[in-house]
XYZ file of C-alpha atoms in Angstrom:
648
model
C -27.456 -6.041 23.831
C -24.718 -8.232 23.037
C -21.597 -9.749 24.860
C -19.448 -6.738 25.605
C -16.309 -7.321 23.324
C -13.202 -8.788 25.032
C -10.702 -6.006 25.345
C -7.388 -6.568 23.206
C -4.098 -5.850 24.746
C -2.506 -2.163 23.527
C -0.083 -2.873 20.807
C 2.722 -0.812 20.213
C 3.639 1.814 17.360
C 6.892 0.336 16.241
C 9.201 -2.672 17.209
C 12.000 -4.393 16.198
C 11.703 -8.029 14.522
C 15.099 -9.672 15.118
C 14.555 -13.017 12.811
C 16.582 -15.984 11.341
C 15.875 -15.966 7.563
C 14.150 -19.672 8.188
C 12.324 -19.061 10.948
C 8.989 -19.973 10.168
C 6.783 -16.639 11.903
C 8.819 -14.113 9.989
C 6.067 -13.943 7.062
C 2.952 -13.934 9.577
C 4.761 -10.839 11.709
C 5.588 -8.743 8.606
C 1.692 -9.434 7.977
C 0.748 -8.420 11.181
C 2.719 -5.623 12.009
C 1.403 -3.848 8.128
C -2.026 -4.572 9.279
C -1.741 -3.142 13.072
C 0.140 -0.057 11.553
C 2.981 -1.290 13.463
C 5.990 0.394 12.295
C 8.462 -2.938 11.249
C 12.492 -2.701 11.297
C 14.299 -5.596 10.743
C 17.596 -7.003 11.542
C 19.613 -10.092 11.843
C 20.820 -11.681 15.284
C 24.270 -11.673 14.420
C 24.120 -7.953 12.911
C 22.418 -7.012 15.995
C 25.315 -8.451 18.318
C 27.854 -6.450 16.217
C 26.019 -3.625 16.294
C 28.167 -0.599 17.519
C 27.246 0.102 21.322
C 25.117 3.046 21.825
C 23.354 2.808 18.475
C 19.395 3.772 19.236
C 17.259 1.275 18.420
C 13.792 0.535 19.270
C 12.480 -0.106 22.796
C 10.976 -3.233 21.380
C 12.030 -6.232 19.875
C 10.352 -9.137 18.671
C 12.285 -12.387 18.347
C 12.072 -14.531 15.882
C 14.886 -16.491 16.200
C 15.511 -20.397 16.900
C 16.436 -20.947 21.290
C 20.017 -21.641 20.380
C 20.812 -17.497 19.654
C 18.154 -16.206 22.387
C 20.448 -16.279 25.422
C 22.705 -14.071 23.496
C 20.369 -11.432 22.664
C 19.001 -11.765 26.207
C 22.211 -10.941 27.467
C 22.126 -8.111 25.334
C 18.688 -6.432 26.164
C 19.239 -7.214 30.186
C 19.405 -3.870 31.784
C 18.208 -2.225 29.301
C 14.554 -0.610 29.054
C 13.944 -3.256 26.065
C 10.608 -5.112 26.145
C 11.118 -8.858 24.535
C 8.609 -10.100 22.541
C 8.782 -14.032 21.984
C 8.125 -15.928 18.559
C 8.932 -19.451 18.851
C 10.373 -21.800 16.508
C 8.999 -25.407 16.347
C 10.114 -27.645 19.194
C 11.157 -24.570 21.017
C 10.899 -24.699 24.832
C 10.018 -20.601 25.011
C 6.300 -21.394 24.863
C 6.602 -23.564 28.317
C 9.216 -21.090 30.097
C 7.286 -18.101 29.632
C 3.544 -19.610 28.935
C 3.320 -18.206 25.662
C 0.115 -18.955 24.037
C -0.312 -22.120 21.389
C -1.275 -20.188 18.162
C 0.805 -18.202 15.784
C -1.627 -15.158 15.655
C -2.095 -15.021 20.128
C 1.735 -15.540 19.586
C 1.728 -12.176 17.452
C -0.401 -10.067 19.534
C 1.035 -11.117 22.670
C 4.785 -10.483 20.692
C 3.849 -6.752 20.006
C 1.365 -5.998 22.494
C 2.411 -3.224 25.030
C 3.739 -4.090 28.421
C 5.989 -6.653 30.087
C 6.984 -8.312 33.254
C 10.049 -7.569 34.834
C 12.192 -10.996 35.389
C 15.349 -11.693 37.098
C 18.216 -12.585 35.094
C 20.615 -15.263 36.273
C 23.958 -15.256 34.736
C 26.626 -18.550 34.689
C 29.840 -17.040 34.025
C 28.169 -14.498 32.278
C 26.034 -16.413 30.079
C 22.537 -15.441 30.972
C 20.064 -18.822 32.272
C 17.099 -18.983 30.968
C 15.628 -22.238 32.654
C 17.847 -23.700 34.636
C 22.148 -25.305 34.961
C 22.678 -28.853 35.573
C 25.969 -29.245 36.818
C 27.504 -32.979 37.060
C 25.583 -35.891 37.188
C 22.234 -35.563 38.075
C 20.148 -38.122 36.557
C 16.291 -37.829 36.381
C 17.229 -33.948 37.258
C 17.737 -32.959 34.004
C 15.353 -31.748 31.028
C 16.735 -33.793 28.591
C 15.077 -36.823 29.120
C 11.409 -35.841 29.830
C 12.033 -33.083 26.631
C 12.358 -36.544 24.668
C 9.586 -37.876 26.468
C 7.080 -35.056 25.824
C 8.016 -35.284 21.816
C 6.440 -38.865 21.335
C 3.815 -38.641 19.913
C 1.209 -41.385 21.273
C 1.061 -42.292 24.621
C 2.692 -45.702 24.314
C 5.674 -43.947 22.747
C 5.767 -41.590 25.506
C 5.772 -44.706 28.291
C 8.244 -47.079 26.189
C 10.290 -44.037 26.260
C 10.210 -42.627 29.540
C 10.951 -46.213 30.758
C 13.993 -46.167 28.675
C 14.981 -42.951 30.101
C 14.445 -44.375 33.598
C 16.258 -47.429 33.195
C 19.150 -45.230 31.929
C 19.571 -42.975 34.182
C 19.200 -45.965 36.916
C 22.044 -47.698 35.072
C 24.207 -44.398 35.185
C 23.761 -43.911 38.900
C 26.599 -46.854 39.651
C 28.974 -44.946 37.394
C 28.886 -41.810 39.508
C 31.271 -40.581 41.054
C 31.269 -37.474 43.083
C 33.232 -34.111 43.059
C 35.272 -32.294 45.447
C 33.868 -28.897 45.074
C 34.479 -25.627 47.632
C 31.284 -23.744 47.532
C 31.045 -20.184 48.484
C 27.478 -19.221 49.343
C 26.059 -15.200 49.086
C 28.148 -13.182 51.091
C 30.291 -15.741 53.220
C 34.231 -14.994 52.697
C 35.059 -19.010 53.865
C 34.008 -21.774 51.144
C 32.512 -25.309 52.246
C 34.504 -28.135 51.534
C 32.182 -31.004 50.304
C 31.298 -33.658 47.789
C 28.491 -33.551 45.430
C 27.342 -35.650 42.997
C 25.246 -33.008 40.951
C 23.946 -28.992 41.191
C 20.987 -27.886 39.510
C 19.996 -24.194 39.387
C 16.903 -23.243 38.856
C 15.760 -19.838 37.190
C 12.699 -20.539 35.440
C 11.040 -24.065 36.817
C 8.861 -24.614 34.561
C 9.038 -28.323 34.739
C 7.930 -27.895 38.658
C 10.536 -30.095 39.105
C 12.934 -28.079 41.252
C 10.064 -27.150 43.915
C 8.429 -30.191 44.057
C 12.063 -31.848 45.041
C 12.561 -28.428 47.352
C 9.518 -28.342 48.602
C 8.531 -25.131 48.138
C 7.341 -22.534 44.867
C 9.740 -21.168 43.444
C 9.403 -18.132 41.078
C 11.520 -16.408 38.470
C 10.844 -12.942 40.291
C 11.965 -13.446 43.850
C 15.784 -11.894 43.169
C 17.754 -15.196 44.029
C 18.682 -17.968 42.293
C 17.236 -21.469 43.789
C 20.257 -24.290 43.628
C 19.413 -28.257 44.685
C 22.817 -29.356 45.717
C 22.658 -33.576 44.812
C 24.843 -34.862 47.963
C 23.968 -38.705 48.222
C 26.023 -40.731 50.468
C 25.350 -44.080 48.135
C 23.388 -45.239 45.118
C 20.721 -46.574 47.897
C 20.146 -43.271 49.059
C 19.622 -41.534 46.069
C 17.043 -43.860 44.624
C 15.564 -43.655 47.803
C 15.113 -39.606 47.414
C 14.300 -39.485 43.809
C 11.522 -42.671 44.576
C 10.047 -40.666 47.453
C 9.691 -37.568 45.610
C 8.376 -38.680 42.218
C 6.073 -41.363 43.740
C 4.568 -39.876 46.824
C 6.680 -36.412 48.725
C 7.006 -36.979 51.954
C 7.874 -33.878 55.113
C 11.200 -32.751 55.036
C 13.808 -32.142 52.577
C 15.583 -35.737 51.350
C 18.662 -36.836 53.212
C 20.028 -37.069 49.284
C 19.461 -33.147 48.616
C 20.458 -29.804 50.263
C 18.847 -26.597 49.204
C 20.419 -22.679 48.568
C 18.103 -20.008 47.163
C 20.854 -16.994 47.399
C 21.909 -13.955 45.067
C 25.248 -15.209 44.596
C 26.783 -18.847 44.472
C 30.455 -19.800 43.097
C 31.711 -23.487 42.621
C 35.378 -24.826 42.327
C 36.714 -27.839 41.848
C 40.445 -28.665 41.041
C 39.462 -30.542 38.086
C 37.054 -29.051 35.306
C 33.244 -29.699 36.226
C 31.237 -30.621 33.058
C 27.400 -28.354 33.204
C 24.678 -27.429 30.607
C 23.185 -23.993 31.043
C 19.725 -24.721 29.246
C 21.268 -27.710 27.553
C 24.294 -25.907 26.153
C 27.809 -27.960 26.971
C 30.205 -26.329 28.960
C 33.214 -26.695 31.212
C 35.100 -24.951 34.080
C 36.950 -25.340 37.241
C 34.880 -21.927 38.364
C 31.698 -21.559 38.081
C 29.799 -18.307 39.311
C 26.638 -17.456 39.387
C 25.600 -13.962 40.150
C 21.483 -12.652 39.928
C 19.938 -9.136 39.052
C 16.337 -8.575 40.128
C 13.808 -7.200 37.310
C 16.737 -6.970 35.374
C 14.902 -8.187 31.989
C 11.625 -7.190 30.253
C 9.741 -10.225 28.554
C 5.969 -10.066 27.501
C 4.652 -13.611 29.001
C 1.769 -15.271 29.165
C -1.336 -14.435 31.225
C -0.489 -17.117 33.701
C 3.206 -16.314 34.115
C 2.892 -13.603 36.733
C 0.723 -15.690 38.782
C 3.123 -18.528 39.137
C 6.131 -16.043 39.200
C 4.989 -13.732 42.087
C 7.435 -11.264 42.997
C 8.948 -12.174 46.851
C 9.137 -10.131 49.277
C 11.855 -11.364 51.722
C 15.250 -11.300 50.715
C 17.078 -13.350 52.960
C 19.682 -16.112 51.242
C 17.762 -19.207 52.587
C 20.148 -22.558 53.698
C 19.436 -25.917 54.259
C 22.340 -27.609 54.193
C 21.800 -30.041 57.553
C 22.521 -33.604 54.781
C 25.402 -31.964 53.064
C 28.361 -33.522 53.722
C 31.260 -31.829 54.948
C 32.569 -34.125 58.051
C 36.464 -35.035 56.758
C 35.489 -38.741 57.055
C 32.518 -39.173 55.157
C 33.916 -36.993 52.258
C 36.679 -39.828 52.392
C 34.021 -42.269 52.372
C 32.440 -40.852 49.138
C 35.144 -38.720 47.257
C 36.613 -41.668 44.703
C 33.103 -43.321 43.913
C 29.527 -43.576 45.218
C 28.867 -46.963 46.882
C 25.992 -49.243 47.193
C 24.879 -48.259 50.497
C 25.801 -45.799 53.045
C 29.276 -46.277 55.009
C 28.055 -45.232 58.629
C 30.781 -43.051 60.461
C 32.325 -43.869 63.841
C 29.613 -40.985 65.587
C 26.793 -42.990 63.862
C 27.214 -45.984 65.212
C 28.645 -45.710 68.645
C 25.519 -45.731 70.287
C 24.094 -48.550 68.432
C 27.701 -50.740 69.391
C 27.458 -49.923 72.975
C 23.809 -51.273 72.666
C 24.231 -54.412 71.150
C 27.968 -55.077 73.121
C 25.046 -54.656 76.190
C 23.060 -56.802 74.632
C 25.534 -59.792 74.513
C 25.804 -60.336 77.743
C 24.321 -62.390 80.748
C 23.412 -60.541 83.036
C 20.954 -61.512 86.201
C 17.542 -59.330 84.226
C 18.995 -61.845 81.186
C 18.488 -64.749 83.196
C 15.361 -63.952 85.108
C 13.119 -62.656 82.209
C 14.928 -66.280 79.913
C 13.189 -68.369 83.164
C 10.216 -66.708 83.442
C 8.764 -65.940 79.915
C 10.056 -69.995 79.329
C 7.965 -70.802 82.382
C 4.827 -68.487 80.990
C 4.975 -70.370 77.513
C 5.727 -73.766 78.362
C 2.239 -72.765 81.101
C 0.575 -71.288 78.033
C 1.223 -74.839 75.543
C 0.043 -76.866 77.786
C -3.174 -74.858 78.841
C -3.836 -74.097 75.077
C -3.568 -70.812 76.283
C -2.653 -68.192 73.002
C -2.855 -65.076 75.514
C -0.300 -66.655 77.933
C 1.986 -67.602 75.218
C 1.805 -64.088 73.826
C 2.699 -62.543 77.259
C 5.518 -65.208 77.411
C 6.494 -63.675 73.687
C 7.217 -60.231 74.840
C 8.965 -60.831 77.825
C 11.867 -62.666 76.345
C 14.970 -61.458 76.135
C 16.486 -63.510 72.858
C 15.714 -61.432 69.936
C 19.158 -58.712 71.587
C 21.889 -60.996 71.405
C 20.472 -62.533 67.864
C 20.823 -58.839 66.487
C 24.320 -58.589 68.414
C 25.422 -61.888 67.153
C 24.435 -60.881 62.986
C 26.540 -57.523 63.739
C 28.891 -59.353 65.053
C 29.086 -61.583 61.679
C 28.838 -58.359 59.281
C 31.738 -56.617 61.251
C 33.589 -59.730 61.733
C 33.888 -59.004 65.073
C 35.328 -61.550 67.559
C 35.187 -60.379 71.092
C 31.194 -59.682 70.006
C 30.775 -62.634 68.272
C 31.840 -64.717 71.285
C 29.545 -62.681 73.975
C 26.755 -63.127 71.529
C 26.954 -66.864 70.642
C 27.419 -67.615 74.560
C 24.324 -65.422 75.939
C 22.548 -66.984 73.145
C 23.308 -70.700 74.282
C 22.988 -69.741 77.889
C 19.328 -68.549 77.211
C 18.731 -71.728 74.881
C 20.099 -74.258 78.155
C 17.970 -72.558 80.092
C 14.753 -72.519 78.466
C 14.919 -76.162 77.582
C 16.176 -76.950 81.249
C 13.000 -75.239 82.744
C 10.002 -76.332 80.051
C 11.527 -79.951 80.728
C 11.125 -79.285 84.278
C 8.146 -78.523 83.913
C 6.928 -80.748 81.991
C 8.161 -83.955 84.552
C 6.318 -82.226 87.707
C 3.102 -81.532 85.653
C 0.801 -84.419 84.760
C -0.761 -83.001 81.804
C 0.355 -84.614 79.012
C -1.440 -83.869 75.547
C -0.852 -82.161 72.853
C -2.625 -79.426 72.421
C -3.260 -77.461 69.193
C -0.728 -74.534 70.356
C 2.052 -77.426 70.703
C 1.653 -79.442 67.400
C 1.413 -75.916 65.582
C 4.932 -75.385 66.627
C 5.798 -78.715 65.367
C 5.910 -78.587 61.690
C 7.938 -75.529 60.535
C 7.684 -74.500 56.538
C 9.130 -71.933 54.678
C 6.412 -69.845 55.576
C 7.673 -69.500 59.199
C 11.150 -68.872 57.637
C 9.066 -65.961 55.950
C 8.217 -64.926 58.970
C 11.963 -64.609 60.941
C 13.186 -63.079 57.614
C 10.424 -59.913 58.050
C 11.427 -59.714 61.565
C 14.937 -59.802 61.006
C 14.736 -56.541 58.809
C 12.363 -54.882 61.223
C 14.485 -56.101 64.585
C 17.809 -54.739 63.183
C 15.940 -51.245 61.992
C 14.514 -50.694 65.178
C 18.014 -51.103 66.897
C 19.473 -48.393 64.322
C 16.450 -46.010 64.160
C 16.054 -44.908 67.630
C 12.663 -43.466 67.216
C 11.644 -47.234 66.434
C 12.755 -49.102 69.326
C 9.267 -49.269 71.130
C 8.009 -51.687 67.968
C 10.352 -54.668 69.303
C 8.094 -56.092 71.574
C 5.884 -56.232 68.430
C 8.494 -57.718 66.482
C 9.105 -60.398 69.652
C 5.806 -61.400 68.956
C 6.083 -62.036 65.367
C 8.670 -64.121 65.410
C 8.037 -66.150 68.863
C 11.504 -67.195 69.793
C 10.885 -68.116 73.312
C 7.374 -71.016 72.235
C 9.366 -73.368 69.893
C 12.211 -73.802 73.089
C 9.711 -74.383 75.346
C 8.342 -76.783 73.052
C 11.719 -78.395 72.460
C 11.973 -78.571 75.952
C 8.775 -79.880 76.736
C 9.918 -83.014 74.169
C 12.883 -83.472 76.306
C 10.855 -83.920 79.132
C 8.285 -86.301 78.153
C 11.123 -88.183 75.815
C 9.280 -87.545 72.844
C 11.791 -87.179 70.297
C 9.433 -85.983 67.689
C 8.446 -82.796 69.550
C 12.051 -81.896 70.646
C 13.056 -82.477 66.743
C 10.122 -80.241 64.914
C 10.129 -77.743 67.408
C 13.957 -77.224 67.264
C 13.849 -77.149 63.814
C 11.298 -73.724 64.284
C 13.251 -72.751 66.756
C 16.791 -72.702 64.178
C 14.922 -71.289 62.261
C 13.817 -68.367 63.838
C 17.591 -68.076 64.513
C 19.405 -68.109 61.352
C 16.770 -66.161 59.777
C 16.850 -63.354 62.094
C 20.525 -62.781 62.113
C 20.877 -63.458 58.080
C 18.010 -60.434 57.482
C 19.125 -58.282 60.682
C 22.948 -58.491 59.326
C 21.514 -57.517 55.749
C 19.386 -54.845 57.417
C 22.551 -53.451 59.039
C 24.948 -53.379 55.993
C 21.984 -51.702 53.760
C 21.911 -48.685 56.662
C 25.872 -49.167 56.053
C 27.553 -50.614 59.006
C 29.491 -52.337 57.356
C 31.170 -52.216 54.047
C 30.387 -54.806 51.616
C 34.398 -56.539 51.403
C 34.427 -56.483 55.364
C 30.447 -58.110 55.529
C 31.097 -60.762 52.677
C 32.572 -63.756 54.791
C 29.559 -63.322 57.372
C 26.725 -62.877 54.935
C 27.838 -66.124 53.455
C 28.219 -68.136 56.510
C 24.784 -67.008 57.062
C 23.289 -67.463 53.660
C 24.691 -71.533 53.531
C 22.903 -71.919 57.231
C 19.762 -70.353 55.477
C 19.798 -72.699 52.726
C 20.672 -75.663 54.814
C 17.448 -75.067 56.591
C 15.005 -74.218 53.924
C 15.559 -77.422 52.009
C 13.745 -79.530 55.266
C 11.300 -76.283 55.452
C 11.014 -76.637 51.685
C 9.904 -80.266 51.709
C 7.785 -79.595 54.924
C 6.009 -77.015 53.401
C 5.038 -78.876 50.350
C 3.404 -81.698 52.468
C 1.183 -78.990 53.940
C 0.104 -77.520 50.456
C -0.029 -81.230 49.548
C -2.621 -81.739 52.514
C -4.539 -78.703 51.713
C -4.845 -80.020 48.044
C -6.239 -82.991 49.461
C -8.633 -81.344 52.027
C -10.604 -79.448 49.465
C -10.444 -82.482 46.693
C -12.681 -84.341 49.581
C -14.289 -81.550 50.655
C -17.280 -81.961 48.343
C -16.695 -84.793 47.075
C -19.677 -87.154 46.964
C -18.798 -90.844 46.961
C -20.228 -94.458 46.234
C -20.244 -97.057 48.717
C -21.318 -99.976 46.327
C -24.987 -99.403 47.131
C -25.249 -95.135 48.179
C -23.664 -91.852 47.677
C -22.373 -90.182 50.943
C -20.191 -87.221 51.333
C -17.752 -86.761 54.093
C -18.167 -83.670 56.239
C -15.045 -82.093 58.039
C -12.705 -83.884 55.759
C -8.975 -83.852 57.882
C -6.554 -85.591 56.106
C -2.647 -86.341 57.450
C 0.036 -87.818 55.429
C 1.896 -90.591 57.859
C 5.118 -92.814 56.854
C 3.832 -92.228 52.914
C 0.218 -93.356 53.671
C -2.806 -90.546 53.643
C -5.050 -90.392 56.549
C -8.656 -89.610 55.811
C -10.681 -88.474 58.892
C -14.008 -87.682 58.668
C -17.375 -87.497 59.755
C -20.178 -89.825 57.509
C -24.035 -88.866 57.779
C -26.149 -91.663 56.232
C -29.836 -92.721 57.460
C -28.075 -96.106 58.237
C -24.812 -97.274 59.723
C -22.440 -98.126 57.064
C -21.559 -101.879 56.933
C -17.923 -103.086 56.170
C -18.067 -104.038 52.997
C -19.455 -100.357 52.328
C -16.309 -99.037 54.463
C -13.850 -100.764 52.411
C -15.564 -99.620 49.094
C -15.524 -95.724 50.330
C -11.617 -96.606 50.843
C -11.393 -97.798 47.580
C -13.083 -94.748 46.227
C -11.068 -92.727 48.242
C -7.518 -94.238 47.284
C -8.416 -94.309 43.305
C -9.099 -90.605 43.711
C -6.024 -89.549 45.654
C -3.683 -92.067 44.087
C -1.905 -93.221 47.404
C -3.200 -95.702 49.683
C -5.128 -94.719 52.328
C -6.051 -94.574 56.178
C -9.595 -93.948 56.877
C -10.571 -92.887 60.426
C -14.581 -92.526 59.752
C -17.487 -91.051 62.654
C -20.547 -92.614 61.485
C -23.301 -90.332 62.187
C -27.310 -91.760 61.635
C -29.967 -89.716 60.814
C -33.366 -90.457 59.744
């Protein structure tokens, strides 16, 4: 026996085809309907609008008309027991609102089979949605971009494009400005005052767009319209949303968005708010918005009802925690989006009474300064890294650094003058105790963990930069604060003192000298990042931080041009080390290679030391032709510090 024959939808006995004279299905349904029996009237969409009300007419029409003219006849049909069957034009987006099939004849029998799902119908003052209303500016939001995006036809095409779109959209996010809008949500009789940048509401999504950026499914059945209210507080925080939900969602709704599924929703502004309802320009100081469940009959795909499910509850749902309503931030925001976020008075306070604690000398200030100084200066001359690393984490420095760079963003005087003073307290007495130490002890040598601190590049200015960032975020984000000791550690403040001060005491100027160097620094690159950090989370606006961040970007470039030259002596070095690390050379009368090549660069001169394995001690005129070889190869002249090893 064969396959059992897939059963065909029921079609029905007689319909209405409602068709623009160019529309390309009309032929193919005229076709259809004579061979399915189907009985076939036919009428234009505009005759059909005119129509006198209460004419009968058939209980199902087929629409063969281009997207522009189906909101009106949806409009018409809504609440009335009229089943819509959907032909679509070329280009038309019907096919991915309702998941209509790809073929003209699946098109036809789904158009006049029998049966339909019952779908909401949202109306914008009046004018039925089919998709969904972008209100404002709401770039990346809207379906006009990725509709241009889906029409290219090659791949390429489709990424040249969608990075144009992108870039666009990212240029038109600095020319925003937001809108003073009263909202009136469901069934409350006050409106909210706020400020919003953009509104999309979503009937049909389609795209997935709307609940991937809610966070939850939404569905064209559930009896309540779904609205994504775009509240940023800056351009920052915007990108920020969009970036985390395109490239990787993360919990929680966006600080950017705020979220209103509800039957009702009405919008005013004092000045005419520009929206598209399903790309169609319009313009209004009132906009309402008003939704009837199962108020419209459509015959949709197979996979429609599935991602449509009818819901159960209700309830108008609200989460509208980011939406901003406070009297000062609206101030803040209502002429133009900035940059970054302006932090209120209540966001800060706690932060300010922090760091103003932070700037002072107090006795725990002075005690923990002492002893983690003590503990590294200990751990240096031991060659002790776990000593030094306790020494790391007990000092106090890195708080009045990050109270000194807010102290420089805010321009803030009384601050700036605690800061800079607990600072050069700690700095006195760190150098005053290593030096101390270092006259009573009779160790003197320099151990690796010493001349590491010595020779600062622009890696270690790297280093205070990263810190910087993460010290100052960790101050603002209190759930944070415990990673500081990890961000002490980083940047070692407390080491490059001791090792200052260790200099001081043995009166070697070149110790004091390098390690100061680190220890500045660590300094000026912590405060330069931390202030940055600070006026990116909006602690300061941009005209008030301006004279600060340059004080502290001339100290930063003041520095990096010794770290600059510093650092390209040590790539210079490292160039040299692996030139000689396999390098086999002549001696006159042999081949050797040098094993453990360590080379130093001293007053202009390179210093080659190295270990020699030969079955014989070399003789001097051998030495001097190995220096020979060595200074034609690295062009300079040259030291050569040799251990002759024999083996036989």
């Amino acid at each position: 026996m064969g396959d059992a024959e897939e059963e065909k939808p029921a079609l029905v006995r007689a319909a209405l085809l409602i068709r623009d004279e160019e529309h390309p299905a009309i032929e193919a349904a005229r076709a259809f309907a004579s061979a399915q029996g189907i009985e076939l009237e036919e009428i234009g969409p505009q005759a059909l609008l005119d129509a006198t009300p209460g004419r009968p007419m058939q209980q199902h029409w087929v629409l063969a008309v281009g997207d522009e003219r189906v909101a009106g006849l949806v409009a018409l049909a809504a609440g009335k027991e009229v089943a819509l069957g959907l032909l679509p034009a070329a280009g038309s987006v019907l096919p991915r609102l309702f998941d209509l099939p790809k073929t003209v004849d699946a098109q036809l029998a789904l158009a006049f089979s029998d049966g339909a799902v019952a779908l909401d119908i949202t109306r914008c003052n009046d004018e039925p949605v089919l998709g969904f209303v972008a209100i404002g500016d709401v770039p990346f939001l809207d379906a006009r971009g990725r509709a241009l995006v889906r029409a290219q036809p090659t791949r390429w095409r489709r990424w040249r494009i969608a990075a144009a779109v992108y870039w666009n959209a990212i240029r038109r996010l600095f020319s925003i400005r937001p809108s003073a809008v009263r909202l009136r949500i469901g069934d409350e009789e006050k409106p909210r005052r706020s400020a919003v940048t953009g509104i999309v509401v979503v009937e049909n999504d389609a795209e997935k767009l709307g609940g991937q950026l809610m966070g939850e499914h939404l569905s064209a059945r559930d009896g309540r319209l779904s609205a994504l209210l775009v509240a940023p507080t800056s351009v920052a925080a915007y990108l920020a949303a969009l970036g985390r939900e395109m490239f990787g969602p993360g919990r929680g709704m966006p600080r950017a968005f705020s979220v209103v599924k509800t039957r009702r929703l009405t919008i005013e502004s004092a000045e005419p708010l520009s929206y598209r309802i399903d790309g169609r320009r319009r313009s209004a100081e009132r906009i309402e918005f008003a939704v009837t469940a199962a108020a419209l009959k459509v015959k949709t795909g197979p996979g429609f009802a599935d991602d449509n499910p009818v819901a159960a509850d209700e309830r108008d749902t609200l989460r509208l925690k980011t939406l901003p309503e406070n009297e000062a931030r609206l101030a803040l925001i209502s002429s133009r989006l900035p940059l970054f976020t302006h932090a209120l008075e209540e966001d800060f306070k706690e932060l300010f009474l922090l760091l103003r604690e932070s700037a002072r000398v107090t006795p725990d200030y002075v005690i923990l300064t002492l002893a983690s100084t003590l503990l590294a200066a200990l751990g240096l001359v031991l060659g002790s890294a776990a000593v030094i690393i306790g020494a790391m984490v007990l000092a106090p420095l890195m708080a009045p650094i990050v109270s000194l760079a807010m102290s420089l963003l805010r321009r803030d005087p009384r601050l700036l003058r605690a800061a800079a003073k607990t600072i050069a307290v700690g700095v006195a007495l760190a150098l005053a105790a290593s030096a101390l130490l270092a006259l009573v002890t009779p160790l003197r040598r320099l151990t690796p963990e010493i001349e590491a601190r010595l020779h600062p590049t622009l890696l270690d200015l790297g280093v205070a930069v990263v810190s910087g960032v993460a010290a100052a975020y960790a101050y603002a984000r209190e759930s944070v604060v415990k990673s500081l000791p990890g961000v002490a550690i980083a940047v070692a403040l407390v080491p490059p003192l001791a090792v200052a001060g260790i200099g001081l005491g043995w009166g070697d100027a070149r110790l004091f000298g390098g390690a100061a160097l680190l220890f500045l620094t660590n300094l000026v690159g912590i405060a330069s990042t931390a202030a940055l950090t600070f006026l990116v989370l909006g602690y300061a606006p941009i005209q008030t931080a301006a004279r600060g961040l340059r004080m502290l970007a001339a100290a930063l470039v003041a520095l990096a041009l010794p770290l600059y030259f510093s650092f390209d002596r040590i790539v210079e070095v490292w160039r040299l080390e692996r030139q000689l690390q396999r390098a086999v050379l002549s001696t006159g009368q042999r081949e050797v290679q040098l094993r453990e090549p360590r080379v130093a660069i001293e007053d202009g001169r390179v210093v080659v030391a190295a270990t020699v394995v030969a079955p014989e001690l070399l003789g001097t005129a051998e030495i001097d032709a190995l220096k020979d070889e060595l200074e034609r190869r690295v062009q300079r002249e040259v030291r050569v510090e040799l251990d002759l090893r024999v083996v036989r």
